[in-house]
XYZ file of C-alpha atoms in Angstrom:
697
model
C 139.117 69.318 92.823
C 139.531 65.652 91.769
C 137.502 63.002 93.637
C 138.170 59.311 94.243
C 135.806 56.484 95.253
C 136.259 54.770 98.604
C 136.944 51.337 97.108
C 139.569 52.805 94.723
C 141.345 54.560 97.603
C 141.188 51.381 99.722
C 142.737 49.390 96.892
C 145.461 52.029 96.505
C 146.271 51.922 100.235
C 145.966 48.100 100.354
C 143.151 48.243 102.899
C 139.673 46.798 102.953
C 136.844 49.209 102.090
C 135.307 48.604 105.536
C 138.486 49.546 107.364
C 138.853 52.657 105.233
C 135.247 53.670 105.923
C 135.892 53.278 109.667
C 138.983 55.450 109.383
C 137.064 58.143 107.461
C 134.324 58.071 110.113
C 136.944 58.677 112.812
C 138.193 61.662 110.823
C 134.680 63.114 110.598
C 134.239 62.379 106.878
C 130.783 61.010 106.091
C 130.640 58.174 103.548
C 127.615 55.953 102.925
C 129.233 53.001 101.182
C 132.252 51.849 99.209
C 130.951 53.724 96.125
C 130.978 57.086 97.903
C 133.602 59.643 96.911
C 136.118 61.681 98.914
C 137.881 64.788 97.732
C 141.595 65.182 97.095
C 142.357 66.788 100.476
C 140.529 64.044 102.449
C 142.289 61.347 100.447
C 145.656 63.030 101.045
C 145.014 63.177 104.803
C 144.159 59.466 104.925
C 147.221 58.560 102.859
C 149.483 60.493 105.229
C 147.940 58.792 108.272
C 148.409 55.321 106.778
C 151.968 56.066 105.639
C 152.818 57.449 109.086
C 151.464 54.339 110.798
C 153.371 51.922 108.573
C 156.932 51.968 109.908
C 159.719 50.384 107.806
C 160.567 47.913 110.589
C 157.062 46.514 110.672
C 156.725 46.346 106.916
C 159.886 44.250 106.513
C 158.604 41.534 108.840
C 156.142 40.276 106.250
C 156.327 39.093 102.712
C 153.494 38.600 100.319
C 150.864 41.097 99.337
C 148.023 39.560 101.308
C 149.984 39.193 104.562
C 151.346 42.689 104.202
C 147.873 44.125 103.775
C 146.559 42.273 106.771
C 149.437 43.401 108.949
C 148.990 47.004 107.880
C 145.333 46.863 108.823
C 146.321 45.448 112.200
C 148.889 48.138 112.718
C 146.356 50.816 111.753
C 143.853 49.417 114.245
C 146.454 49.532 116.994
C 147.282 53.111 116.143
C 143.660 54.088 115.956
C 143.164 52.600 119.381
C 145.994 54.697 120.660
C 144.448 57.840 119.168
C 141.094 57.025 120.757
C 142.323 55.031 123.760
C 140.549 57.345 126.109
C 137.104 56.175 124.972
C 138.094 52.495 124.902
C 139.698 52.589 128.321
C 136.759 54.371 129.850
C 134.646 51.355 128.990
C 137.107 49.160 130.848
C 137.273 51.552 133.776
C 140.965 52.241 133.159
C 143.045 55.111 131.864
C 146.255 54.098 130.107
C 149.113 56.448 129.292
C 150.082 56.880 125.652
C 153.222 54.783 125.446
C 152.983 52.985 122.123
C 153.857 56.021 120.033
C 156.593 57.193 122.383
C 158.756 54.291 121.279
C 158.436 55.209 117.640
C 158.380 59.007 118.066
C 160.635 59.865 120.976
C 160.681 63.572 121.752
C 163.698 65.239 123.380
C 161.527 66.609 126.129
C 159.978 63.193 126.825
C 163.242 61.318 127.279
C 163.817 60.500 130.895
C 161.408 61.480 133.630
C 157.861 62.176 132.565
C 157.250 64.592 135.416
C 159.954 66.868 133.989
C 158.106 67.440 130.700
C 158.137 71.119 129.667
C 154.540 72.253 129.280
C 155.191 75.681 127.701
C 156.768 76.471 124.354
C 157.150 79.435 122.012
C 156.020 79.258 118.388
C 155.806 81.692 115.462
C 152.714 83.147 113.825
C 152.940 80.266 111.321
C 154.104 76.695 112.028
C 154.132 73.501 109.970
C 152.163 70.440 111.085
C 155.416 68.505 111.419
C 157.063 71.158 113.612
C 153.976 71.356 115.829
C 153.980 67.569 116.207
C 157.651 67.721 117.267
C 156.894 70.433 119.830
C 153.980 68.462 121.311
C 155.769 65.080 121.073
C 152.946 63.384 119.152
C 152.723 61.926 115.646
C 151.858 64.341 112.857
C 148.799 62.206 112.057
C 147.246 63.177 115.381
C 147.589 66.861 114.486
C 146.011 66.247 111.079
C 143.070 64.467 112.774
C 142.585 67.460 115.079
C 142.594 69.877 112.142
C 139.988 68.042 110.049
C 136.993 68.841 112.322
C 138.119 72.496 112.124
C 137.706 72.364 108.355
C 141.476 72.456 107.748
C 142.887 69.776 105.446
C 146.614 70.284 105.989
C 149.545 68.186 104.870
C 152.558 67.447 107.076
C 154.662 70.241 105.622
C 151.861 72.801 105.370
C 151.724 75.912 107.554
C 148.902 76.467 110.006
C 148.035 79.591 111.966
C 149.809 80.031 115.302
C 146.526 80.602 117.172
C 145.108 77.314 115.833
C 148.329 75.551 116.823
C 148.013 77.013 120.342
C 144.431 75.674 120.611
C 145.604 72.171 119.638
C 148.495 72.447 122.085
C 146.102 73.102 124.981
C 144.378 69.770 124.247
C 147.720 68.066 124.861
C 148.457 70.042 128.010
C 150.832 72.528 126.382
C 150.691 76.277 126.688
C 152.012 77.524 123.324
C 152.920 81.191 123.259
C 152.565 82.772 119.812
C 155.472 85.150 119.249
C 154.543 87.993 116.958
C 157.026 88.355 114.147
C 158.638 91.749 113.782
C 157.246 93.537 110.794
C 158.156 96.618 108.835
C 155.381 98.507 110.581
C 157.025 97.810 113.961
C 160.067 99.717 112.780
C 158.027 102.488 111.183
C 156.023 102.898 114.368
C 159.152 103.422 116.449
C 158.424 106.143 119.006
C 160.123 109.459 118.429
C 161.906 111.316 121.204
C 160.775 114.986 120.972
C 164.051 116.100 122.520
C 166.004 114.560 119.637
C 163.910 116.125 116.850
C 165.857 118.660 114.789
C 164.840 120.773 111.752
C 165.320 119.064 108.375
C 165.483 120.278 104.797
C 162.192 120.498 102.870
C 161.607 118.134 99.931
C 160.225 119.778 96.782
C 158.515 118.388 93.653
C 157.950 120.566 90.585
C 154.637 120.136 88.747
C 152.801 121.801 85.894
C 151.690 121.703 82.258
C 153.872 120.569 79.389
C 156.199 123.297 77.998
C 155.526 125.647 80.891
C 159.192 125.613 81.892
C 159.524 122.950 84.624
C 162.773 121.562 83.248
C 164.153 125.031 82.501
C 163.404 126.147 86.052
C 165.145 123.088 87.522
C 168.128 123.625 85.211
C 168.361 127.296 86.246
C 168.270 126.370 89.952
C 170.962 123.751 89.388
C 173.096 126.185 87.426
C 172.894 129.026 89.906
C 172.856 127.148 93.186
C 174.646 123.873 92.608
C 177.333 124.194 89.977
C 178.707 127.306 91.633
C 179.340 125.126 94.715
C 180.503 122.003 92.886
C 182.749 122.501 89.896
C 181.965 119.065 88.548
C 178.255 119.754 88.453
C 175.670 117.221 89.521
C 175.101 113.612 88.686
C 171.986 113.777 86.588
C 170.741 110.239 87.031
C 170.578 110.425 90.813
C 166.987 111.708 90.620
C 167.321 114.136 93.536
C 169.740 116.888 94.581
C 170.350 119.531 97.243
C 170.375 123.304 96.785
C 172.180 125.409 99.383
C 170.737 128.789 100.389
C 172.946 130.452 102.981
C 173.257 127.930 105.778
C 170.110 126.026 104.766
C 169.322 123.402 102.137
C 166.400 122.464 99.888
C 166.035 118.988 98.364
C 164.581 118.843 94.854
C 163.161 115.592 93.489
C 164.012 115.246 89.846
C 160.715 113.488 89.182
C 158.514 116.263 87.801
C 155.059 115.290 86.673
C 152.023 114.538 88.705
C 151.819 110.925 87.531
C 154.939 110.003 89.489
C 153.750 112.241 92.315
C 150.446 110.387 92.650
C 151.991 106.973 92.070
C 154.164 107.482 95.151
C 151.217 108.680 97.159
C 149.212 105.629 96.074
C 151.982 103.419 97.460
C 151.809 105.244 100.767
C 155.119 106.986 100.319
C 154.495 110.631 101.022
C 157.934 112.062 100.348
C 157.073 115.561 99.134
C 156.650 118.378 101.636
C 155.941 121.193 99.167
C 154.954 121.268 95.482
C 155.977 124.080 93.145
C 153.312 124.663 90.498
C 154.844 126.137 87.357
C 152.441 128.157 85.162
C 153.562 129.966 82.007
C 152.636 133.659 82.066
C 152.015 133.679 78.305
C 149.862 130.531 78.289
C 147.880 130.513 81.505
C 146.159 127.657 83.282
C 145.955 124.547 81.092
C 144.369 121.078 81.586
C 147.538 119.568 83.047
C 147.855 122.552 85.392
C 144.400 121.774 86.781
C 145.348 118.109 87.119
C 148.499 119.079 89.024
C 146.450 121.270 91.409
C 144.014 118.420 92.049
C 146.843 115.941 92.625
C 148.492 118.255 95.153
C 145.173 118.770 96.962
C 144.529 115.024 97.032
C 147.948 114.513 98.598
C 147.413 117.332 101.111
C 150.636 119.084 100.057
C 150.979 122.911 100.157
C 151.527 124.662 96.827
C 153.877 127.487 95.885
C 152.992 128.974 92.476
C 155.838 129.952 90.153
C 154.498 132.147 87.312
C 157.207 131.526 84.714
C 158.232 133.230 81.449
C 157.542 136.771 82.681
C 160.353 137.973 80.410
C 158.233 137.288 77.318
C 156.407 140.217 75.651
C 153.122 138.274 75.656
C 153.322 137.515 79.374
C 150.199 138.337 81.374
C 150.641 137.379 85.058
C 147.314 139.030 85.979
C 145.384 136.681 83.709
C 147.181 133.675 85.249
C 146.242 134.817 88.760
C 142.611 135.205 87.720
C 142.528 131.742 86.151
C 144.099 130.260 89.282
C 141.436 131.989 91.363
C 138.776 130.381 89.143
C 140.262 127.004 90.156
C 139.983 127.898 93.850
C 143.686 128.751 94.185
C 143.760 132.307 95.510
C 147.189 133.951 95.790
C 148.247 135.962 98.856
C 148.251 139.289 97.042
C 144.607 138.636 96.172
C 143.698 137.831 99.753
C 144.328 134.082 99.622
C 146.792 131.827 101.444
C 148.823 130.544 98.450
C 152.235 132.097 97.829
C 152.886 133.141 94.228
C 156.211 134.303 92.746
C 156.860 135.726 89.264
C 160.023 134.152 87.829
C 161.956 133.762 84.602
C 163.903 130.553 84.124
C 165.562 132.181 81.105
C 167.002 135.250 82.878
C 167.057 133.937 86.452
C 164.725 136.695 87.686
C 162.792 135.774 90.825
C 164.659 132.468 91.448
C 166.116 133.638 94.771
C 162.728 134.918 95.934
C 161.090 131.609 94.953
C 163.572 129.613 97.023
C 163.126 131.966 99.971
C 159.341 131.522 99.777
C 159.794 127.757 99.751
C 161.836 128.022 102.941
C 159.128 130.250 104.443
C 156.438 127.619 103.743
C 158.767 124.972 105.163
C 159.190 127.028 108.354
C 155.426 127.231 108.725
C 155.252 123.401 108.517
C 157.971 123.010 111.172
C 159.621 120.071 109.402
C 161.630 118.015 111.875
C 163.202 114.567 112.074
C 165.162 112.465 114.556
C 168.643 111.562 113.264
C 169.360 109.220 116.210
C 167.114 106.305 115.244
C 166.878 103.517 112.692
C 166.725 105.065 109.244
C 163.500 105.182 107.217
C 163.493 106.375 103.612
C 161.703 106.144 100.280
C 162.945 104.857 96.940
C 162.773 107.601 94.307
C 163.961 105.404 91.467
C 165.842 102.127 91.028
C 167.757 100.308 88.309
C 169.963 97.301 87.618
C 173.562 98.339 86.962
C 175.750 95.789 85.161
C 178.793 96.577 87.280
C 177.174 97.381 90.641
C 174.012 95.255 90.654
C 170.696 96.646 91.994
C 171.025 100.391 92.684
C 168.310 102.374 94.472
C 168.026 106.145 94.723
C 166.725 106.731 98.230
C 165.602 109.824 100.095
C 166.310 109.329 103.806
C 163.382 110.767 105.805
C 164.086 109.689 109.399
C 167.167 108.555 111.253
C 170.651 108.072 109.845
C 171.552 105.422 107.267
C 175.086 103.996 107.576
C 177.257 101.697 105.499
C 176.866 98.157 106.868
C 173.214 98.597 107.981
C 170.826 95.689 107.317
C 167.891 97.033 105.327
C 164.576 95.915 103.910
C 163.129 97.807 100.948
C 159.635 96.755 99.956
C 159.854 93.060 99.086
C 163.643 92.991 98.843
C 166.427 93.133 101.434
C 170.188 93.486 101.757
C 173.049 95.256 103.492
C 174.327 98.726 102.593
C 177.664 98.066 100.883
C 178.192 101.593 99.599
C 176.439 104.993 99.390
C 176.999 107.989 97.106
C 175.502 111.459 97.465
C 173.973 113.647 94.751
C 177.451 114.718 93.595
C 178.639 111.137 93.129
C 180.834 111.306 96.241
C 181.133 108.252 98.500
C 179.749 108.798 101.995
C 179.574 106.625 105.102
C 176.311 107.973 106.549
C 173.238 109.971 105.467
C 170.874 111.891 107.739
C 167.252 113.080 107.241
C 166.345 114.729 103.900
C 169.467 113.367 102.200
C 169.208 111.884 98.697
C 171.625 108.985 98.129
C 172.329 105.987 95.922
C 172.361 102.694 97.833
C 174.219 99.567 96.668
C 173.780 96.158 98.284
C 170.183 95.039 97.690
C 169.269 91.512 96.587
C 166.782 92.708 93.948
C 165.705 95.932 92.259
C 162.936 97.555 94.357
C 159.984 99.566 93.045
C 159.815 103.356 93.087
C 157.872 104.393 96.170
C 158.985 101.411 98.286
C 159.923 102.218 101.889
C 163.452 101.535 103.152
C 163.764 100.476 106.788
C 166.875 99.602 108.800
C 166.531 96.357 110.786
C 168.515 94.715 113.574
C 170.129 92.048 111.414
C 170.062 90.277 108.055
C 167.733 87.551 109.324
C 165.053 90.064 110.359
C 165.377 91.919 107.037
C 164.989 88.678 105.101
C 161.927 87.687 107.141
C 160.193 91.041 106.615
C 160.922 90.932 102.861
C 159.449 87.428 102.589
C 156.427 88.527 104.598
C 155.888 91.462 102.234
C 156.230 89.174 99.200
C 153.561 86.908 100.652
C 151.347 89.916 101.353
C 151.795 91.177 97.778
C 150.965 87.735 96.421
C 147.836 87.602 98.569
C 146.747 91.079 97.515
C 147.092 90.117 93.859
C 144.905 87.065 94.384
C 142.415 89.024 96.480
C 140.945 91.987 94.657
C 141.282 95.267 96.465
C 138.159 96.789 97.929
C 137.454 99.824 95.821
C 134.259 101.831 95.949
C 131.847 100.865 93.204
C 128.287 102.014 92.662
C 127.080 98.425 93.156
C 128.429 98.092 96.690
C 128.256 101.785 97.653
C 125.135 101.431 99.808
C 126.563 98.534 101.826
C 129.810 100.395 102.420
C 127.876 103.488 103.546
C 125.916 101.357 106.066
C 129.159 99.858 107.382
C 130.587 103.341 107.816
C 133.364 102.759 105.280
C 132.316 105.619 103.009
C 131.642 109.165 104.187
C 133.100 111.031 101.225
C 132.438 109.695 97.717
C 135.198 111.021 95.469
C 134.216 111.573 91.839
C 136.328 112.301 88.760
C 134.304 113.862 85.932
C 135.369 113.834 82.274
C 133.181 115.119 79.440
C 133.340 116.143 75.772
C 132.888 119.884 76.410
C 133.499 122.209 79.362
C 129.809 123.063 79.709
C 128.928 119.413 80.201
C 131.671 119.054 82.822
C 130.221 121.879 84.903
C 126.666 120.608 84.491
C 127.570 117.078 85.598
C 129.640 118.368 88.566
C 126.893 120.661 89.842
C 124.190 118.031 89.433
C 126.239 115.365 91.235
C 127.218 117.681 94.113
C 123.520 118.269 94.853
C 123.135 114.539 95.610
C 125.159 114.853 98.859
C 123.323 113.653 101.963
C 123.926 113.248 105.705
C 125.399 109.767 105.141
C 127.706 110.571 102.252
C 129.178 113.722 100.732
C 129.744 113.726 96.955
C 133.117 115.321 96.279
C 134.334 115.944 92.697
C 138.132 115.897 93.130
C 138.983 116.414 89.458
C 137.266 117.304 86.215
C 138.386 117.867 82.666
C 137.573 117.812 78.984
C 138.587 114.881 76.767
C 139.018 111.131 76.947
C 139.491 109.236 80.221
C 143.250 108.704 80.521
C 145.716 106.705 82.596
C 146.297 109.776 84.763
C 142.596 109.924 85.669
C 142.589 106.250 86.656
C 145.791 106.685 88.674
C 144.262 109.592 90.594
C 141.080 107.558 91.128
C 143.103 104.628 92.493
C 145.059 106.885 94.859
C 141.924 108.693 96.086
C 139.483 105.732 95.958
C 137.285 107.586 93.487
C 134.752 106.683 90.799
C 135.324 107.957 87.264
C 132.270 109.391 85.484
C 132.569 109.870 81.723
C 129.985 111.868 79.765
C 130.163 111.411 75.994
C 133.797 110.297 76.317
C 135.544 106.929 76.443
C 138.595 105.575 78.277
C 141.589 104.704 76.127
C 142.968 101.147 76.101
C 145.710 101.898 78.663
C 143.172 103.481 80.989
C 140.892 100.427 80.710
C 143.791 98.089 81.476
C 144.887 100.125 84.485
C 141.292 100.369 85.742
C 141.016 96.581 85.609
C 144.320 96.155 87.442
C 143.473 98.743 90.119
C 139.751 97.831 90.331
C 138.678 101.383 89.566
C 134.997 101.817 88.659
C 134.606 103.715 85.349
C 131.073 104.716 84.367
C 130.306 106.195 80.948
C 127.018 107.870 80.018
C 125.395 109.534 77.016
C 122.565 111.138 79.015
C 123.352 113.253 82.073
C 120.246 112.133 83.941
C 121.343 108.501 83.737
C 124.519 109.375 85.653
C 122.582 111.332 88.282
C 119.951 108.613 88.676
C 122.569 105.866 89.042
C 124.483 107.696 91.784
C 121.280 108.670 93.602
C 119.985 105.089 93.440
C 123.353 103.745 94.654
C 123.296 106.049 97.694
C 119.785 104.868 98.548
C 120.697 101.220 97.990
C 118.291 100.814 95.089
C 120.721 100.573 92.187
C 119.385 97.840 89.953
C 120.886 98.016 86.491
C 119.242 95.416 84.313
C 121.875 95.386 81.621
C 125.596 95.947 81.460
C 127.387 97.110 78.375
C 130.378 94.944 77.395
C 132.851 96.088 74.741
C 133.709 92.994 72.691
C 135.991 94.514 70.085
C 137.778 97.577 68.741
C 138.694 98.469 65.189
C 140.520 101.315 63.471
C 139.185 102.946 60.294
C 142.046 102.914 57.793
C 140.180 103.867 54.618
C 136.739 105.104 53.545
C 134.820 104.495 50.311
C 131.750 106.439 49.253
C 129.143 104.552 47.209
C 126.097 106.506 46.119
C 123.607 103.688 46.638
C 125.057 102.506 49.943
C 126.752 105.440 51.673
C 130.189 105.515 53.288
C 131.968 102.179 53.673
C 134.636 102.016 56.357
C 137.637 99.823 55.649
C 138.722 98.666 59.119
C 141.400 96.673 60.886
C 140.244 94.802 64.013
C 142.731 95.609 66.810
C 141.064 93.905 69.791
C 138.426 91.208 70.268
C 135.931 90.960 67.430
C 133.432 93.015 65.443
C 129.997 91.381 65.498
C 127.252 92.205 63.013
C 124.404 92.075 65.545
C 126.317 94.198 68.064
C 126.097 97.917 68.640
C 128.777 100.214 67.228
C 130.223 103.394 68.640
C 132.312 105.897 66.668
C 135.062 107.518 68.788
C 137.088 110.441 67.415
C 139.923 111.879 69.586
C 138.432 110.211 72.640
C 134.991 111.755 72.043
C 131.951 109.657 71.151
C 130.440 111.215 68.038
C 127.877 108.542 67.159
C 126.337 105.394 68.575
C 124.182 103.051 66.530
C 124.024 99.674 64.800
C 126.094 97.938 62.128
C 124.195 97.902 58.860
C 126.459 95.477 56.986
C 129.725 93.626 57.678
C 131.851 92.057 54.934
C 135.141 90.235 54.421
C 136.080 90.986 50.805
C 132.756 90.362 49.015
C 131.223 87.944 51.520
C 128.748 88.894 54.220
C 130.002 87.641 57.596
C 128.635 87.483 61.130
C 131.869 88.507 62.838
C 135.476 89.462 62.130
C 138.191 88.542 64.617
C 141.267 90.419 65.811
C 144.040 90.792 63.257
C 141.731 90.728 60.215
C 140.434 93.460 57.922
C 136.812 94.100 57.093
C 134.417 96.566 55.554
C 131.317 97.849 57.292
C 128.574 100.428 57.084
C 126.800 102.049 60.001
C 123.049 102.464 60.024
C 122.099 106.149 59.587
C 125.694 107.466 59.759
C 128.063 108.307 56.899
C 130.485 110.825 58.465
C 133.207 108.212 59.021
C 136.799 109.399 58.705
C 140.175 107.719 58.598
C 141.656 107.325 62.068
C 138.267 106.927 63.787
C 138.016 104.220 66.409
C 135.067 101.859 66.324
C 133.864 100.084 69.466
C 131.616 97.073 69.087
C 129.527 96.324 72.178
C 126.744 94.088 73.377
C 124.369 94.366 76.323
C 124.411 91.603 78.916
C 121.933 91.094 81.721
C 123.478 91.643 85.119
C 122.365 89.164 87.793
C 121.375 90.910 91.024
C-alpha cells in the first residue's frame, strides 16, 4: 500500500503540517513529525473529511490561495470543535446542542420539532457510510471518525457491517434494527407439512465401466417404455426423461458416468435416489466399476446391480457376483442386501424385472415430496441457445414450478417464461420429480446449481447477487481441506473424526499393502477410512472424489497427470506421492500425533516428453526431448514416468542444446539429455524434473 509523508499530504490539502498532525491525532493516527508517513487509507479518510468540511458556499467567499487556505483551516477547526464539542463545553461547564452541522446537513427527520425525532430505524445487513450518515442525520465524516478506532478505514460509498452500524447508531441515540436479508437457504429450509407430502417418482442414474452397455440399456428402456407411448420419441438433448410402468413413473437422468454424479454431489445437489450399476457378464468387475461403487457409497445412494450381456456365449454371471462380493457388494441371492438383476440390453430380457426392482427399492425409501410449496430443483445441464437465450434443464424436486414464477438459480436469476417437458411439449406447471427445460434466466447457470422460487424479481436478484459475492469470496479465500500438515490441529478442534484416504499404486499388491497398513493407524481420535483404491496414475476422477469426500490422495510409485494436478490446486486437494511404503505410513502416523515435520518438499519444476532416443556406445542412451512445462534443470532430479507409473528416479547426467552443454532448457525448446545409471528410455516417456526445497515450520 502506497504511503505519503505528512508535509506532502498537508501541501496537497492546502493545510499547515501542524493542523494536519492535530487532525490525525484526533483520528487516532500516531505521527511524530511532519516527516512521518501515513498509509493510503488514512490519507483517503483525511481527504474525505477535509472535502466534506469545505462547502462550496464558503469556498467562493475568498479569493487567493493564501486566504483560501487560511479560511479552510478555520472552517476545519470549527468543524472539529463541533465533533468534539462535548469535551470543550465540559471545560466551560456548558453543554451545547449540535446545531452548526444541522444547517448544512438537514435531515428529514430533524426538520421541525426536535422532540419528534425518530430514534429507531431499520437497516440491512450491509449499509454504506453515506446511507448510515443520512439515517443518523450527521455528516459522513463523523461516521468515518468513529470507524477509524475500530480499525475500519472506510470511504463514503463503502459498505460496512450492519452490526457495526448499529453500534455507531447507539452512540447517537438511535436504535438500528438489522434486518436479515432473505437468502436461498431460507427458502430451502421452508418447513414441510407432513399432511401434504405425497409419493414421488424415483430419480435414477446409470453408472458403470466403459463398454459395459450403459448406453444400450438406456436406449432399450427408451425404446420399450417411451417410444411406445410417444410416437415422436423423446427429445434427446433434454438430459432426463420419464418411463411409465403401469400407473407409476421412473425418472432417468441422461448423465451416465460417475464424474458427473460426484460433481453434482460436490456442489451439494443430491438429485439421485438410486444408482443402477451396469456390469458386463462377459467382462466382470473392472476399475471403473469399482470407482462407480465407491462414488455411490460416498454419496450414500442405494445400488441396484444390472448384470448385462447375459445373451453372450461367454457370459458368466456367477463370476461377476463373486467379484462384486470381493468389493463388499453382496447380492441378495448370496445373502446380502443389494438387489441384482440379469439383463440383456440387446434382447430386452430382464428389463421389466429391473424396472420393477427399482420401484421396490424406491418403495423402501418412501420417497415423498410436497407439491404445494415453492418449487426447489436442480440444474442437470444448461446451454446458451441462439434463439431462446439461456436454457436450463431442471429436475424439480419439491413443490410445483409454474410459468411466471420468479426464480434464482445459483448466481443467476430470472422469471420462467416458458417450460417444455421431456417430449418437447409446452407445459404450464411441473410437479416433483419432473424433468423440464426452463427459459427465462439472465445467464447460463452451472450444472448442479439449485433452483428456488422466490416471492418476486427483487428478492431473486438480491439472492443471486449475494451468491455471486459469496462465490467471489470463496475464490479469494482458499477452502479448508484436510491436509497432513494441519491434520492434528483439526483433530484437536473436533473437525476431523474420519480421515478419508484414496490410494493409488503401480500394482494391485501394493494397493492392498498400503490400504492395510494405513487402516491399522486408526485411533480413538480419528478413524482412517480408505474410500477408494486402484491401480494406475492419479486421475481427475480421483481428485474429484477426494474433493467431494474431503479426502487425501496417497500415490505409491505413481504420479498425477497434469489435469489432476491442476484440479488438485483448484480444489485444494492434498496429493502425497511416495516411493517407499513406510514413508507414507510414518507421515500419516506423525500427522495424527501432531509431530509431522517434513524438512524438505519436492517441487516439480518442469516436464518434458521423450520424442526420440539415440544409443551411443560410449555414452549410453540419449533422450531427445521437448520441454512441455516449466524447465529442465541440470542440477535437478529426474523422474521417468511411463503410462503414469514411475519406473526410475535419479539425476541428470548431461543436458545439451544442440552441441552445447547448458544449465537449463525452458518450455517450448528441445534438448538432449542422459540419465545417470539409466538407459532404458523409450519414446513417449514423460520426464519430470524436480528440486527439493526446505519447508519452513
